[in-house]
Amino acid sequence: MKKTSPVCRVLVVLGTRPEAIKLAPLIRRLGQTSGTSVATCLTSQHRDLVRPVLEFFGIRPEFDLDIMAPGQALSDAANRVLRGVSRILAEQAFDVVVVQGDTTSALFGGLAAFYRQVPLAHVEAGLRSGDLKRPFPEEAHRRLLDILADYLFAPTVTARNHLLQEGAAPERIYVTGNTGIDALFQARQLLHRQPRPLPIDLGPGEKLVLLTTHRRESFGQPLRDILSAVRDLTRHRPEVRVLFPVHPNPEVRAAVSAVLRDCPRVHAVEPLDYPDFVQAMLQADLILTDSGGIQEEAPALGKRVLVLRDTTERPEGLDAGLAELVGTDRSHVLVRCLACLDNPQAADDTFHQLYGDGRACERIVAVLTGQASAAVTRRAA
Ligand code: UDP
């Protein structure tokens, strides 16, 4: 019998934890779509953080570029992604390459597709902080990708407007919602059926503050100031416990050892597996973070988030009053934490869909397989 070849062969390139979280539901959906084949290329920019995410979603990468080397410069990592993805594209035919966000893996995986003239799809297109160097190097990466990509999957109308203002052709842009919200809702559903224990014990009446911080531009004094503010917080409010999954970056670990010694109510732990982290978000009274993805997830769960940065590419949470930019100044961070804990804001259902409704992957797959008109997808979000 004659074998029919798939109509759409997709290569998904990813390297870091947030890319894995945001692309896993898309990879799964592509895998379940008839007439479509999907292969996953892991660059291993973050190997230890990515593997558990892919396992949770039941994904086994077909390719592993294993690009990381100790103390490697960004340019060396970039070079290895470019060469690795180019080699795959030279050896196997793909109809489209999908990358997500703003990492070195995304930009140089995307550039490899561009050089080989394979259509490129950028998931989470159009995010802008307005400052090319903050976050560094992500803002530059995402702008460059949006020039190269054939399909621009913007998570929100704000992101689409950025692309239009920069001159992107409207027919390249699809507003889909953020695929990270698809992943979050899938994890939340699982946790409703099977809750996971927190890695720390909370006593009666105790409040949980969840902290993550690892941005390169905060390294040094700003990071030490953030951690000092958190230490001050537990001294001012004995009912507060801070759960702090610490990013493996050595700069972050050194700051934690220097500032958070002798702080019994600041629990610095290893990074949590994604469902455990979602469980912690669900239970948190307040979330402090400089992460991009967590700025999207917190409002989707009706949680208030203080953003430990001076700029953000996710203004929707600020506009809705669920997120606030507090920077890294020690006393300001403390004052805002105290104010939020003393005046808890009720969750409001309308905030839950700021960044997506959990159907972004469905829309993206419909576009990639030619089953949705641009107009339909644009109207959808
Ligand atoms: N996350 C996780 N475990 C943790 C901390 C975060 O699974 O211990 C998840 C979080 O839910 C979010 C993503 O990792 O989806 C954010 O990753 P990160 O802060 O590394 O990157 P960014 O969002 O800033 O790009």
Short mmCIF file of N, CA and C in Angstrom, two decimals, residues 179-240:
data_model
loop_
_atom_site.label_atom_id
_atom_site.label_comp_id
_atom_site.label_asym_id
_atom_site.label_seq_id
_atom_site.Cartn_x
_atom_site.Cartn_y
_atom_site.Cartn_z
N THR A 179 0.53 30.22 25.14
CA THR A 179 0.51 28.77 25.32
C THR A 179 0.85 28.38 26.77
N GLY A 180 1.54 29.29 27.48
CA GLY A 180 1.85 29.02 28.89
C GLY A 180 0.57 28.89 29.72
N ILE A 181 -0.48 29.58 29.31
CA ILE A 181 -1.75 29.48 30.04
C ILE A 181 -2.40 28.13 29.74
N ASP A 182 -2.21 27.61 28.54
CA ASP A 182 -2.68 26.24 28.25
C ASP A 182 -2.02 25.26 29.21
N ALA A 183 -0.67 25.39 29.33
CA ALA A 183 0.07 24.47 30.21
C ALA A 183 -0.41 24.62 31.65
N LEU A 184 -0.59 25.87 32.07
CA LEU A 184 -1.00 26.14 33.45
C LEU A 184 -2.37 25.51 33.75
N PHE A 185 -3.31 25.69 32.85
CA PHE A 185 -4.65 25.14 33.09
C PHE A 185 -4.62 23.61 33.09
N GLN A 186 -3.76 23.03 32.25
CA GLN A 186 -3.65 21.56 32.25
C GLN A 186 -3.09 21.08 33.59
N ALA A 187 -2.07 21.80 34.08
CA ALA A 187 -1.47 21.40 35.37
C ALA A 187 -2.47 21.62 36.50
N ARG A 188 -3.19 22.73 36.45
CA ARG A 188 -4.16 23.02 37.52
C ARG A 188 -5.25 21.95 37.59
N GLN A 189 -5.68 21.52 36.42
CA GLN A 189 -6.71 20.48 36.37
C GLN A 189 -6.21 19.20 37.06
N LEU A 190 -4.96 18.87 36.74
CA LEU A 190 -4.37 17.67 37.35
C LEU A 190 -4.26 17.83 38.87
N LEU A 191 -3.89 19.03 39.30
CA LEU A 191 -3.71 19.26 40.74
C LEU A 191 -5.04 19.27 41.49
N HIS A 192 -6.12 19.65 40.79
CA HIS A 192 -7.44 19.58 41.44
C HIS A 192 -7.75 18.14 41.81
N ARG A 193 -7.37 17.23 40.88
CA ARG A 193 -7.65 15.81 41.13
C ARG A 193 -6.68 15.25 42.14
N GLN A 194 -5.43 15.72 42.05
CA GLN A 194 -4.35 15.12 42.85
C GLN A 194 -3.43 16.22 43.38
N PRO A 195 -3.84 16.91 44.45
CA PRO A 195 -2.98 18.00 44.96
C PRO A 195 -1.62 17.46 45.40
N ARG A 196 -0.62 18.32 45.33
CA ARG A 196 0.73 17.92 45.77
C ARG A 196 1.07 18.65 47.06
N PRO A 197 1.85 18.03 47.93
CA PRO A 197 2.20 18.74 49.17
C PRO A 197 3.22 19.85 48.89
N LEU A 198 3.16 20.93 49.65
CA LEU A 198 4.19 21.96 49.55
C LEU A 198 5.50 21.40 50.11
N PRO A 199 6.63 21.92 49.65
CA PRO A 199 7.90 21.41 50.22
C PRO A 199 8.18 21.93 51.63
N ILE A 200 7.32 22.83 52.14
CA ILE A 200 7.51 23.29 53.53
C ILE A 200 6.17 23.15 54.27
N ASP A 201 6.25 23.11 55.60
CA ASP A 201 5.02 23.04 56.40
C ASP A 201 4.57 24.45 56.74
N LEU A 202 3.27 24.70 56.53
CA LEU A 202 2.71 26.01 56.92
C LEU A 202 1.87 25.78 58.17
N GLY A 203 2.17 26.53 59.22
CA GLY A 203 1.38 26.42 60.44
C GLY A 203 0.05 27.16 60.30
N PRO A 204 -0.89 26.94 61.24
CA PRO A 204 -2.18 27.65 61.16
C PRO A 204 -1.96 29.16 61.20
N GLY A 205 -2.64 29.86 60.28
CA GLY A 205 -2.54 31.33 60.26
C GLY A 205 -1.28 31.86 59.57
N GLU A 206 -0.39 30.96 59.16
CA GLU A 206 0.83 31.46 58.49
C GLU A 206 0.53 31.80 57.04
N LYS A 207 1.26 32.81 56.53
CA LYS A 207 1.06 33.24 55.14
C LYS A 207 2.24 32.80 54.29
N LEU A 208 1.91 32.45 53.04
CA LEU A 208 2.96 31.97 52.14
C LEU A 208 3.29 33.04 51.10
N VAL A 209 4.57 33.43 51.08
CA VAL A 209 5.06 34.32 50.01
C VAL A 209 5.97 33.46 49.14
N LEU A 210 5.71 33.49 47.83
CA LEU A 210 6.51 32.69 46.90
C LEU A 210 7.43 33.64 46.15
N LEU A 211 8.73 33.31 46.14
CA LEU A 211 9.72 34.21 45.52
C LEU A 211 10.50 33.47 44.44
N THR A 212 10.67 34.11 43.28
CA THR A 212 11.71 33.65 42.33
C THR A 212 12.43 34.88 41.80
N THR A 213 13.74 34.77 41.65
CA THR A 213 14.50 35.88 41.06
C THR A 213 15.78 35.34 40.43
N HIS A 214 16.00 35.66 39.19
CA HIS A 214 17.23 35.19 38.54
C HIS A 214 17.64 36.03 37.33
N ARG A 215 17.10 37.24 37.19
CA ARG A 215 17.42 38.00 35.98
C ARG A 215 18.86 38.47 36.00
N ARG A 216 19.49 38.31 34.86
CA ARG A 216 20.88 38.71 34.69
C ARG A 216 21.10 40.18 35.07
N GLU A 217 20.15 41.05 34.71
CA GLU A 217 20.37 42.49 34.97
C GLU A 217 20.25 42.84 36.45
N SER A 218 19.80 41.88 37.29
CA SER A 218 19.73 42.15 38.74
C SER A 218 20.97 41.63 39.47
N PHE A 219 21.83 40.90 38.78
CA PHE A 219 22.98 40.30 39.46
C PHE A 219 23.79 41.38 40.17
N GLY A 220 24.33 41.04 41.35
CA GLY A 220 25.11 42.01 42.12
C GLY A 220 24.22 42.66 43.17
N GLN A 221 24.39 43.96 43.36
CA GLN A 221 23.70 44.66 44.45
C GLN A 221 22.17 44.58 44.35
N PRO A 222 21.55 44.75 43.14
CA PRO A 222 20.08 44.67 43.11
C PRO A 222 19.56 43.34 43.65
N LEU A 223 20.22 42.26 43.32
CA LEU A 223 19.78 40.95 43.80
C LEU A 223 19.95 40.85 45.32
N ARG A 224 21.07 41.36 45.81
CA ARG A 224 21.28 41.33 47.28
C ARG A 224 20.22 42.20 47.98
N ASP A 225 19.83 43.30 47.33
CA ASP A 225 18.79 44.16 47.92
C ASP A 225 17.44 43.45 47.98
N ILE A 226 17.10 42.73 46.92
CA ILE A 226 15.84 41.97 46.90
C ILE A 226 15.83 40.97 48.06
N LEU A 227 16.93 40.23 48.18
CA LEU A 227 16.99 39.19 49.21
C LEU A 227 16.98 39.81 50.62
N SER A 228 17.61 40.98 50.75
CA SER A 228 17.58 41.66 52.06
C SER A 228 16.16 42.09 52.39
N ALA A 229 15.41 42.55 51.39
CA ALA A 229 14.02 42.97 51.63
C ALA A 229 13.19 41.78 52.11
N VAL A 230 13.45 40.63 51.52
CA VAL A 230 12.70 39.42 51.91
C VAL A 230 13.07 39.02 53.34
N ARG A 231 14.35 39.15 53.66
CA ARG A 231 14.79 38.86 55.04
C ARG A 231 14.09 39.82 56.01
N ASP A 232 14.06 41.11 55.64
CA ASP A 232 13.39 42.11 56.49
C ASP A 232 11.92 41.75 56.67
N LEU A 233 11.29 41.29 55.57
CA LEU A 233 9.86 40.97 55.62
C LEU A 233 9.57 39.92 56.70
N THR A 234 10.39 38.87 56.74
CA THR A 234 10.10 37.81 57.74
C THR A 234 10.39 38.32 59.16
N ARG A 235 11.24 39.35 59.25
CA ARG A 235 11.48 39.91 60.60
C ARG A 235 10.32 40.81 61.03
N HIS A 236 9.71 41.51 60.06
CA HIS A 236 8.56 42.36 60.38
C HIS A 236 7.28 41.57 60.60
N ARG A 237 7.15 40.44 59.91
CA ARG A 237 5.89 39.69 59.95
C ARG A 237 6.18 38.23 60.31
N PRO A 238 6.12 37.91 61.61
CA PRO A 238 6.48 36.55 62.02
C PRO A 238 5.56 35.48 61.47
N GLU A 239 4.39 35.89 60.92
CA GLU A 239 3.47 34.87 60.38
C GLU A 239 3.80 34.53 58.91
N VAL A 240 4.83 35.20 58.36
CA VAL A 240 5.13 34.97 56.94
C VAL A 240 6.23 33.92 56.78
#
